[in-house]
Amino acid sequence: MQLLSQITIPRPGDDPKIQLLIGDLTNIQKEHTADILVVSAYPGSYTPVPNTLMAALYNKGIHVGELAKDKEINLLDQLGCWLSKPLNQKLQDEFNIKRILCFEPGIHSKEQESVVGNIFRCINTFAFDTQNNVVAMPMLASGNQKIPVEKMLPAILDAAIFWLESGLPLKCLKLALYNETQIQEALPIFINKKQSYELSASIKEHFAGVSESLKKENLGEEENKLKNKEYSQQHYEGKDITNGDLK
């Protein structure tokens, strides 16, 4: 897998990243090991349709339909997604992934891009309890489900930025493209979002610094006012604050 671009989300303690990559999610290298691989499907349909990630996984030994029969966490009714139990160690070592998160947005809406946030809500329910720090996903619902990249990618990025800024404990979100056409469609969108986010973050940081300076300046003025008030009160009461004696 090759890194094309990334967005860093600054926050106290760590700086998680949203990465855009080109590569095969059924052949993840060790350095890109993911705790969770997200796949998308029509509701209840895990047929390995040719030229889909579902089929590519099936052909190499990961049968999502079988995993669906014994889910670790089932949030289909609430969020339209479910989490598999850990893959067996052989599959984990071969694919460099630990679990599958299956996204079935059609359960809740025909506008898949409008419910992408549910993926992160789903992750948020268990990310605090287990070490699910790295998530990899394709351009969800943009294949056979035919949701345009220009709709799906901004929805994914907006949701990811919101949840990471809100404290979702991920170290990295890896968005993987699989061909040149996707690169041509997705890379300009990603770079535009990266630039606008970094500009916005810079402006926020600047005004935060200005605000902090003003607070300190106002605090200094208040302290001076308080000292002057105390000085006036002491003189009013007949005390000489210079030598500590009564007049």
C-alpha positions as semicolon CSV with decimal commas, in nm:
position;residue;x (nm);y (nm);z (nm)
1;M;0,000;0,000;0,000
2;Q;0,126;0,347;-0,085
3;L;0,048;0,664;0,110
4;L;-0,089;0,943;-0,111
5;S;-0,175;1,207;0,148
6;Q;-0,282;1,243;0,510
7;I;-0,462;1,476;0,747
8;T;-0,332;1,511;1,102
9;I;-0,586;1,592;1,375
10;P;-0,409;1,778;1,658
11;R;-0,543;1,700;2,002
12;P;-0,396;1,672;2,354
13;G;-0,192;1,357;2,403
14;D;-0,182;1,233;2,046
15;D;-0,227;1,338;1,684
16;P;-0,437;1,078;1,499
17;K;-0,417;1,066;1,123
18;I;-0,655;1,014;0,833
19;Q;-0,456;0,858;0,551
20;L;-0,540;0,821;0,183
21;L;-0,365;0,522;0,027
22;I;-0,362;0,318;-0,292
23;G;-0,347;-0,056;-0,252
24;D;-0,514;-0,393;-0,200
25;L;-0,702;-0,433;0,129
26;T;-0,670;-0,810;0,099
27;N;-0,292;-0,773;0,091
28;I;-0,213;-0,526;0,370
29;Q;0,157;-0,505;0,454
30;K;0,274;-0,542;0,812
31;E;0,346;-0,171;0,851
32;H;-0,018;-0,096;0,768
33;T;-0,168;-0,356;1,003
34;A;-0,526;-0,267;1,095
35;D;-0,729;-0,371;1,396
36;I;-1,050;-0,339;1,195
37;L;-1,130;-0,365;0,825
38;V;-1,458;-0,199;0,729
39;V;-1,661;-0,345;0,442
40;S;-2,003;-0,243;0,309
41;A;-2,292;-0,457;0,196
42;Y;-2,655;-0,445;0,102
43;P;-2,866;-0,532;0,409
44;G;-2,818;-0,899;0,490
45;S;-2,645;-0,972;0,159
46;Y;-2,291;-1,109;0,177
47;T;-2,274;-1,264;-0,169
48;P;-1,919;-1,242;-0,308
49;V;-2,012;-1,041;-0,616
50;P;-1,718;-1,026;-0,861
51;N;-1,497;-0,717;-0,849
52;T;-1,596;-0,629;-0,491
53;L;-1,395;-0,633;-0,168
54;M;-1,640;-0,890;-0,034
55;A;-1,550;-1,124;-0,322
56;A;-1,176;-1,058;-0,289
57;L;-1,191;-1,149;0,079
58;Y;-1,403;-1,457;0,005
59;N;-1,157;-1,579;-0,259
60;K;-0,874;-1,559;-0,007
61;G;-1,055;-1,729;0,279
62;I;-1,251;-1,465;0,473
63;H;-1,623;-1,536;0,439
64;V;-1,813;-1,235;0,570
65;G;-2,141;-1,429;0,551
66;E;-2,002;-1,685;0,796
67;L;-1,874;-1,414;1,029
68;A;-2,222;-1,259;1,022
69;K;-2,369;-1,574;1,177
70;D;-2,170;-1,523;1,498
71;K;-2,122;-1,148;1,548
72;E;-1,929;-1,000;1,839
73;I;-2,143;-0,683;1,847
74;N;-2,467;-0,642;1,653
75;L;-2,583;-0,284;1,599
76;L;-2,779;-0,341;1,279
77;D;-3,107;-0,216;1,425
78;Q;-2,950;0,091;1,583
79;L;-2,668;0,193;1,349
80;G;-2,678;-0,038;1,048
81;C;-2,347;-0,210;1,122
82;W;-2,195;-0,503;1,311
83;L;-1,854;-0,612;1,437
84;S;-1,716;-0,961;1,389
85;K;-1,539;-1,168;1,647
86;P;-1,159;-1,174;1,609
87;L;-1,040;-1,368;1,305
88;N;-0,842;-1,680;1,379
89;Q;-0,470;-1,623;1,426
90;K;-0,379;-1,770;1,085
91;L;-0,605;-1,521;0,905
92;Q;-0,484;-1,232;1,124
93;D;-0,124;-1,309;1,035
94;E;-0,204;-1,353;0,664
95;F;-0,421;-1,042;0,617
96;N;-0,280;-0,817;0,895
97;I;-0,632;-0,740;1,018
98;K;-0,805;-0,856;1,336
99;R;-1,178;-0,801;1,281
100;I;-1,436;-0,708;1,019
101;L;-1,683;-0,423;1,066
102;C;-1,967;-0,460;0,817
103;F;-2,159;-0,146;0,723
104;E;-2,513;-0,202;0,591
105;P;-2,651;0,152;0,559
106;G;-2,950;0,058;0,343
107;I;-3,120;-0,059;0,662
108;H;-3,167;0,304;0,765
109;S;-3,145;0,519;0,455
110;K;-3,116;0,515;0,079
111;E;-2,873;0,803;0,109
112;Q;-2,572;0,606;0,235
113;E;-2,348;0,911;0,258
114;S;-2,590;1,063;0,513
115;V;-2,537;0,781;0,764
116;V;-2,160;0,733;0,737
117;G;-2,133;0,878;1,088
118;N;-2,292;0,557;1,213
119;I;-1,968;0,374;1,134
120;F;-1,786;0,593;1,383
121;R;-2,069;0,569;1,635
122;C;-2,038;0,194;1,606
123;I;-1,662;0,207;1,659
124;N;-1,714;0,442;1,952
125;T;-1,920;0,181;2,139
126;F;-1,625;-0,056;2,175
127;A;-1,308;0,140;2,097
128;F;-1,272;0,236;2,463
129;D;-1,285;-0,126;2,575
130;T;-1,045;-0,296;2,332
131;Q;-0,736;-0,197;2,140
132;N;-0,903;-0,107;1,811
133;N;-0,672;0,181;1,728
134;V;-0,625;0,146;1,352
135;V;-0,916;0,118;1,108
136;A;-0,886;0,050;0,734
137;M;-1,166;0,091;0,482
138;P;-1,229;0,121;0,108
139;M;-1,431;0,398;-0,050
140;L;-1,751;0,261;0,104
141;A;-2,059;0,210;-0,113
142;S;-1,887;0,353;-0,421
143;G;-1,860;0,018;-0,603
144;N;-2,169;-0,186;-0,685
145;Q;-2,378;0,042;-0,463
146;K;-2,275;0,323;-0,701
147;I;-2,256;0,614;-0,457
148;P;-2,036;0,877;-0,628
149;V;-1,695;0,938;-0,473
150;E;-1,768;1,312;-0,465
151;K;-2,055;1,237;-0,226
152;M;-1,907;0,954;-0,022
153;L;-1,554;1,080;0,044
154;P;-1,653;1,421;0,189
155;A;-1,906;1,243;0,411
156;I;-1,639;1,002;0,537
157;L;-1,385;1,279;0,595
158;D;-1,630;1,510;0,773
159;A;-1,744;1,229;1,001
160;A;-1,389;1,113;1,071
161;I;-1,267;1,464;1,156
162;F;-1,566;1,528;1,383
163;W;-1,525;1,203;1,576
164;L;-1,147;1,227;1,606
165;E;-1,170;1,586;1,729
166;S;-1,433;1,466;1,977
167;G;-1,188;1,213;2,121
168;L;-1,258;0,887;1,935
169;P;-0,954;0,682;2,044
170;L;-0,816;0,589;1,704
171;K;-0,454;0,636;1,603
172;C;-0,516;0,610;1,232
173;L;-0,794;0,579;0,975
174;K;-0,672;0,434;0,645
175;L;-0,884;0,503;0,337
176;A;-0,772;0,277;0,055
177;L;-0,826;0,337;-0,316
178;Y;-0,781;0,050;-0,558
179;N;-0,733;0,196;-0,908
180;E;-0,622;0,501;-1,104
181;T;-0,979;0,617;-1,165
182;Q;-1,045;0,638;-0,792
183;I;-0,721;0,829;-0,743
184;Q;-0,821;1,086;-1,004
185;E;-1,160;1,131;-0,835
186;A;-1,060;1,110;-0,469
187;L;-0,717;1,271;-0,439
188;P;-0,824;1,627;-0,534
189;I;-1,116;1,605;-0,288
190;F;-0,888;1,478;-0,012
191;I;-0,621;1,743;-0,073
192;N;-0,884;2,018;-0,078
193;K;-1,025;1,895;0,254
194;K;-0,671;1,871;0,398
195;Q;-0,590;2,229;0,296
196;S;-0,918;2,372;0,425
197;Y;-0,887;2,180;0,752
198;E;-0,527;2,290;0,810
199;L;-0,620;2,651;0,733
200;S;-0,915;2,633;0,972
201;A;-0,698;2,472;1,241
202;S;-0,433;2,743;1,196
203;I;-0,693;3,019;1,231
204;K;-0,838;2,854;1,542
205;E;-0,490;2,824;1,692
206;H;-0,417;3,189;1,617
207;F;-0,736;3,315;1,777
208;A;-0,688;3,081;2,071
209;G;-0,348;3,243;2,126
210;V;-0,495;3,592;2,095
211;S;-0,774;3,499;2,334
212;E;-0,524;3,364;2,587
213;S;-0,318;3,684;2,563
214;L;-0,628;3,896;2,617
215;K;-0,724;3,685;2,918
216;K;-0,382;3,738;3,072
217;E;-0,398;4,110;2,993
218;N;-0,745;4,139;3,145
219;L;-0,634;3,938;3,447
220;G;-0,342;4,176;3,496
221;E;-0,575;4,476;3,475
222;E;-0,812;4,318;3,728
223;E;-0,524;4,249;3,966
224;N;-0,410;4,611;3,937
225;K;-0,765;4,734;3,999
226;L;-0,788;4,510;4,305
227;K;-0,458;4,638;4,441
228;N;-0,565;4,998;4,385
229;K;-0,898;4,926;4,555
230;E;-0,723;4,770;4,855
231;Y;-0,481;5,065;4,872
232;S;-0,771;5,312;4,868
233;Q;-0,963;5,118;5,133
234;Q;-0,662;5,106;5,363
235;H;-0,613;5,481;5,335
236;Y;-0,983;5,537;5,385
237;E;-0,963;5,340;5,709
238;G;-0,678;5,562;5,827
239;K;-0,387;5,319;5,768
240;D;-0,052;5,413;5,624
241;I;0,042;5,114;5,403
242;T;0,395;5,257;5,360
243;N;0,508;5,200;5,720
244;G;0,214;5,002;5,853
245;D;0,127;5,263;6,123
246;L;-0,195;5,446;6,188
247;K;-0,196;5,813;6,097
